[in-house]
Coordinates of C-alpha atoms in Angstrom, one line a residue:
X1 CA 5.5 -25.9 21.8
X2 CA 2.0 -27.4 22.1
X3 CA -0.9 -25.3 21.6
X4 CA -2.9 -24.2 24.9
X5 CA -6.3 -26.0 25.5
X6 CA -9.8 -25.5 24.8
X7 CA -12.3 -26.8 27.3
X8 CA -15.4 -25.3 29.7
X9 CA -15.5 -23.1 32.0
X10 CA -19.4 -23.9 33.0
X11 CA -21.2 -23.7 30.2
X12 CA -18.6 -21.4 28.4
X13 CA -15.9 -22.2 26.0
X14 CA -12.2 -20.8 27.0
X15 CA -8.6 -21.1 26.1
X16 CA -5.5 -21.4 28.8
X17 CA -2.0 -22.1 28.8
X18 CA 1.1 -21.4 28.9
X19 CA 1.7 -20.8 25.3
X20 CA 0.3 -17.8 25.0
X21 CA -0.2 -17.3 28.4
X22 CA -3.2 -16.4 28.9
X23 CA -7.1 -17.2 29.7
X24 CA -9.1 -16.6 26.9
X25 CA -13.2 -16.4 26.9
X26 CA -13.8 -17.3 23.1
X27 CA -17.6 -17.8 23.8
X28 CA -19.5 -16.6 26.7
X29 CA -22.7 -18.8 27.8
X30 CA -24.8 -15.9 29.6
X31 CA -26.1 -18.4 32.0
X32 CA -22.3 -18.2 33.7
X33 CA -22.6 -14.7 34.1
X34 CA -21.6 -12.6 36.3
X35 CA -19.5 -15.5 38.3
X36 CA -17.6 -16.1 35.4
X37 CA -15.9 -12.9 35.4
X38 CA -13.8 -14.3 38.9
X39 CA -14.0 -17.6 37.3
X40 CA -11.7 -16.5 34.8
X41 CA -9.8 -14.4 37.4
X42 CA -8.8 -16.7 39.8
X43 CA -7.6 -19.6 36.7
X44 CA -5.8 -16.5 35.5
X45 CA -3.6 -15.8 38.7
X46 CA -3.8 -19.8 39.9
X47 CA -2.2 -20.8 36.9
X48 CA 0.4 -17.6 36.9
X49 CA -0.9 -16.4 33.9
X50 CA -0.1 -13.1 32.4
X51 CA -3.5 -11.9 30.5
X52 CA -7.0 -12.4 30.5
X53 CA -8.8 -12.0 27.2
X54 CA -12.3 -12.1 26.3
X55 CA -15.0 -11.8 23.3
X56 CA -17.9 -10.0 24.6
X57 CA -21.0 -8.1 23.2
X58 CA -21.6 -4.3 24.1
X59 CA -24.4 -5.6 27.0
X60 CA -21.9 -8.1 28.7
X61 CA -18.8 -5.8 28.4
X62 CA -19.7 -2.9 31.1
X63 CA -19.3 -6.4 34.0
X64 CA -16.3 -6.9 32.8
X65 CA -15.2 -3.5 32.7
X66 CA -16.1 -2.9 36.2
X67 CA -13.8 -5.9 37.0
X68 CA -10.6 -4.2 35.6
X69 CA -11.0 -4.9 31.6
X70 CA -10.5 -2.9 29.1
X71 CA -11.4 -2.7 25.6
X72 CA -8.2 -3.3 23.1
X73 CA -11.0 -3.6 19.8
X74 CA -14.4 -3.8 18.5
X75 CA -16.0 -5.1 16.0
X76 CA -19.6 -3.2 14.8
X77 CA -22.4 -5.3 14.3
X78 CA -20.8 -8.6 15.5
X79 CA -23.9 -9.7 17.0
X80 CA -26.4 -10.8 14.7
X81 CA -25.2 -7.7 12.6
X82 CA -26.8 -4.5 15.4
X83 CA -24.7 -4.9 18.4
X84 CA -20.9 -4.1 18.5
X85 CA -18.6 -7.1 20.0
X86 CA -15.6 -6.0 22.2
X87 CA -12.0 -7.8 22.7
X88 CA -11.3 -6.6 26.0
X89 CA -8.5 -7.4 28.2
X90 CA -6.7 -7.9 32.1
X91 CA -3.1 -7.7 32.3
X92 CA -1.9 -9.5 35.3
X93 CA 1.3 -8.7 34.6
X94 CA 2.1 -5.1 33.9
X95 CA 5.2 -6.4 31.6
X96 CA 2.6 -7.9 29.3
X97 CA 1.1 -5.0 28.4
X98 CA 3.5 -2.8 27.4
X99 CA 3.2 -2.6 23.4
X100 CA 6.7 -4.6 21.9
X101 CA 7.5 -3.6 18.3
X102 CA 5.0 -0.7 18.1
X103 CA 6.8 1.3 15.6
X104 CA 7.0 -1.6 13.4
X105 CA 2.8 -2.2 14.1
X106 CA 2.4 0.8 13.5
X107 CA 4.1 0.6 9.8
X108 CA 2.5 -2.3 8.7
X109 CA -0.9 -0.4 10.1
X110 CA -0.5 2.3 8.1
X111 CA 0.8 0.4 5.1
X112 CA -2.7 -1.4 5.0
X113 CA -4.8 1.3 5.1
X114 CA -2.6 3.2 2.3
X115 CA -4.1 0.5 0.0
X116 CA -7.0 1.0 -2.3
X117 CA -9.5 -1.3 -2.2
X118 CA -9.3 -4.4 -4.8
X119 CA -12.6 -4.9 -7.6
X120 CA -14.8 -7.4 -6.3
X121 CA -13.8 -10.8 -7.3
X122 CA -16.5 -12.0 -10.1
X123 CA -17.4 -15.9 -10.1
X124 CA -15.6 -16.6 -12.8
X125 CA -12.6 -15.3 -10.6
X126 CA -12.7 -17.8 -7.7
X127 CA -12.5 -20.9 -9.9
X128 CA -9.9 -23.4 -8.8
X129 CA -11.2 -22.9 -5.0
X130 CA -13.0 -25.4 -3.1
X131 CA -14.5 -26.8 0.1
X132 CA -12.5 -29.1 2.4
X133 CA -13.4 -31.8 4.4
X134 CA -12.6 -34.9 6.8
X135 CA -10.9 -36.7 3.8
X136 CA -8.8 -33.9 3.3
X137 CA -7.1 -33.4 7.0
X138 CA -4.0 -35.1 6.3
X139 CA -2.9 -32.4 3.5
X140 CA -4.5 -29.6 5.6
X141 CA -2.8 -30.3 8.6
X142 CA 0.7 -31.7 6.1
X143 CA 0.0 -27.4 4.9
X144 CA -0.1 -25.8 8.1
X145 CA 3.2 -28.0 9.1
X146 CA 4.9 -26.4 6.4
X147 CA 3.6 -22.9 6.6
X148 CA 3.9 -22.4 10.6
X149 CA 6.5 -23.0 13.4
X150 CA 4.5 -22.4 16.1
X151 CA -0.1 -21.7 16.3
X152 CA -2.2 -21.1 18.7
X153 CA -4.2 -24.1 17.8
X154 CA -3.9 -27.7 16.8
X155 CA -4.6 -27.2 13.2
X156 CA -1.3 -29.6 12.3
X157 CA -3.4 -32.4 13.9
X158 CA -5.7 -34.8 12.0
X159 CA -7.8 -34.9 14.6
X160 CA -8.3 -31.9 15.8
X161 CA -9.3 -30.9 12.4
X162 CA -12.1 -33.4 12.0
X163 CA -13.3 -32.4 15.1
X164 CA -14.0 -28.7 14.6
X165 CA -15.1 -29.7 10.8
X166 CA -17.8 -31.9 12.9
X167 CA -19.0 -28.6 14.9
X168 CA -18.9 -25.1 13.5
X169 CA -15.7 -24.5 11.3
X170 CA -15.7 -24.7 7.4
X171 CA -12.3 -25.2 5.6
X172 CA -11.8 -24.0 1.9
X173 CA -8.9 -24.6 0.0
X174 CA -6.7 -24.1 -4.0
X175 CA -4.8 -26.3 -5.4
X176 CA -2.2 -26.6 -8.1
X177 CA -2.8 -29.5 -10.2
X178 CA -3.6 -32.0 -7.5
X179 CA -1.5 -30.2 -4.7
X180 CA -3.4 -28.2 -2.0
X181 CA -0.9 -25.1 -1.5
X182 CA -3.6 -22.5 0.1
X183 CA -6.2 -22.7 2.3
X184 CA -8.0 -21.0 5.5
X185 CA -11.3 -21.6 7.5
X186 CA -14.4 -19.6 8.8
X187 CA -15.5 -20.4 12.3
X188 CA -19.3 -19.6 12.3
X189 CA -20.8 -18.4 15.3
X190 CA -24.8 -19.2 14.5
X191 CA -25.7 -17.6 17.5
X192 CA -24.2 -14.1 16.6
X193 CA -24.4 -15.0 12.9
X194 CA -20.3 -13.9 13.0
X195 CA -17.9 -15.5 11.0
X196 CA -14.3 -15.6 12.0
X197 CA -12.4 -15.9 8.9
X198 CA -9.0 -17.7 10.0
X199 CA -6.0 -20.3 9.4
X200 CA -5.0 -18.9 6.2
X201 CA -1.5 -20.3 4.8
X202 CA 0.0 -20.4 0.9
X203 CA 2.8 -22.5 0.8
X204 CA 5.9 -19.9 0.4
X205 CA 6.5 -20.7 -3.1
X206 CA 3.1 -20.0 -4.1
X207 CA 2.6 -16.6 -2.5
X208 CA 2.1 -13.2 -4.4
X209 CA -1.0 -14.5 -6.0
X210 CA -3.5 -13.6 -4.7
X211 CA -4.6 -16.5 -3.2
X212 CA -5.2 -15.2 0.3
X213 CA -7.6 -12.3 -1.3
X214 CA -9.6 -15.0 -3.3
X215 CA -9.9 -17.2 -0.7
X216 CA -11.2 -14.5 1.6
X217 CA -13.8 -13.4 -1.3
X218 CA -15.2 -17.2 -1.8
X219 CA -15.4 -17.4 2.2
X220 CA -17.8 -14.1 2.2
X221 CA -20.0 -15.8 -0.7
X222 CA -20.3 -19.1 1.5
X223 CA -21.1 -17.9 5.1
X224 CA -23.5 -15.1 3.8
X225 CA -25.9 -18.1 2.5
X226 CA -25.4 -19.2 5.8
X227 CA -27.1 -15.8 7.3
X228 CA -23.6 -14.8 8.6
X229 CA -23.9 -11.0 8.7
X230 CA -20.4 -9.9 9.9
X231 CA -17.1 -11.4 9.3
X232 CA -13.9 -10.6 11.0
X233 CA -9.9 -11.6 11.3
X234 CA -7.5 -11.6 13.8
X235 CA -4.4 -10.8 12.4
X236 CA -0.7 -10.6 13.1
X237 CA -0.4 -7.3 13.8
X238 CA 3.5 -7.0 12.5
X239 CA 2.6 -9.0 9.2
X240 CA 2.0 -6.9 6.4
X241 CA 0.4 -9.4 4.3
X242 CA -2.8 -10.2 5.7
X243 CA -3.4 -6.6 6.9
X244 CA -3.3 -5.6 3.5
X245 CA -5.6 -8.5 2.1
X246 CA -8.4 -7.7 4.7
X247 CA -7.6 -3.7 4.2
X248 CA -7.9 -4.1 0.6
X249 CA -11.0 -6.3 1.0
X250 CA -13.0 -3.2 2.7
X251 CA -12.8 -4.7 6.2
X252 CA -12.5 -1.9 9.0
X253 CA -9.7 -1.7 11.1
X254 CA -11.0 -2.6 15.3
X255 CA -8.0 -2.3 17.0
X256 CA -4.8 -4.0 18.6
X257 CA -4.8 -7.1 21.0
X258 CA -1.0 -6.1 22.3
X259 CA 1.2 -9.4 22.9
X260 CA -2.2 -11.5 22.6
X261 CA -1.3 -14.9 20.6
X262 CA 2.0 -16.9 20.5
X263 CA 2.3 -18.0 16.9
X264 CA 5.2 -18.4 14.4
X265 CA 7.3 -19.0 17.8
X266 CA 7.3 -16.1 19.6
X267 CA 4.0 -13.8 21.4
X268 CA 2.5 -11.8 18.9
X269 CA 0.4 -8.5 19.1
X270 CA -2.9 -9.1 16.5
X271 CA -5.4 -6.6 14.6
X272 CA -8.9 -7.0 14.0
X273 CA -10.5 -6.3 11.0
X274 CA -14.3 -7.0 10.4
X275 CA -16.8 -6.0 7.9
X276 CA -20.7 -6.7 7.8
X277 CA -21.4 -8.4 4.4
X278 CA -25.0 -8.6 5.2
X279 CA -26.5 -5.1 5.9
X280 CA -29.3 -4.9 8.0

């Protein structure tokens, strides 16, 4: 299944198709506002779409709101570290939004937060980890062949790769010996000084490491000398694994995006974490 496509709407960046099946607003340009809102509306029922899904800040979420959306999280100081960002959403379909697996959600929720937080990864701890780049998108993208069957994004092509390396995404990766078996990305958001920390995969022979934490901790030491103030994850909400690295990482849980991303081959609900690792 291909990944759905990122383009304009106006000046705004959004995400349609039918793999998830859905519109999604991943950065708002306020000069689109408020026609956007039935922008976004009338691709969603055009294209026979079943959700509409957007990232707003507290003063762009009551339009919405008053248009049918509703907040499924939020994330405290996601702009520029003082104003709370919302993931709100429009079912068009009221199939979509009936909760699938929630016991199961609800388990791997409650496993997270039984864990105690880890000691803060020293320097000498994160060793071994480094920055990737344009000359290493063929074993990034040969990675995330291995680790995923389906993602909401072209991150198994070259190309794609280099091109959000060009713009506002920063790769980081480990390696054994000369072999790259763990990585992830943060996608900076200079305007909100946000950081989505994303795209993580460990080859399946090399989990229970560690490596997800580590590479988390080394991401937080970059983007905060970048000014980034809050970082946040959207998660697979019936993983445990990465609920319990960002939970154990001190990240607060936002909420649940219900039957938000196709990945792994099937629609997934997701969780937010976030955590502001600049205070104000």
């Amino acid at each position: 299944m291909q990944p759905d496509q990122v383009t304009r709407l106006g000046n705004s960046t959004i995400q349609h198709g039918p793999a998830s099946d859905r519109v999604y607003l991943m950065k708002l340009d306020e000069g689109d506002m408020p026609g956007i809102v039935d922008d976004l509306i009338n691709l969603g029922r055009s294209r026979g779409y079943s959700k509409l899904f957007v990232r707003v800040s507290a003063r762009e979420s009551s339009l919405f709101k008053a248009r049918g959306f509703v907040p499924e999280a939020r994330v405290a100081g996601m702009r520029k570290g003082c104003e709370t960002g919302y993931f709100m959403s429009r079912y068009l379909d009221a199939g979509r939004e009936r909760s699938r697996n929630a016991p199961l959600v609800s388990r791997v929720l409650d496993l997270a937060h039984s864990k105690a937080p880890e000691k803060i990864l020293e320097v000498g701890d994160l060793r071994g980890l480094e920055s990737l780049g344009p000359d290493n998108t063929e074993e990034l993208a040969a990675l995330y062949k291995n680790v995923f069957e389906t993602y909401p994004f072209p991150i198994m092509q070259t190309d794609y790769l280099r091109e959000i390396m060009a713009s506002n995404v920063l790769f980081y990766g480990v390696r054994l010996g000369r072999k790259l078996i763990a990585a992830a990305s943060a996608e900076i958001d200079t305007d909100w000084r946000c950081a989505e920390m994303t795209d993580f995969a460990t080859l399946r022979e090399c989990r229970g490491q560690g490596l997800a934490g580590k590479l988390l901790a080394y991401m937080e030491r970059q983007v905060r000398a970048r000014g980034i103030r809050t970082a946040y994850t959207i998660a697979r909400a019936e993983s445990p694994g990465m609920n319990i690295v960002f939970s154990s990482a001190c990240y607060q849980f936002g909420g649940t995006l219900k039957n938000n991303t196709q990945i792994g081959g099937k629609l997934e609900s997701m969780n937010v974490w976030y955590k502001q690792i600049i205070s104000r």
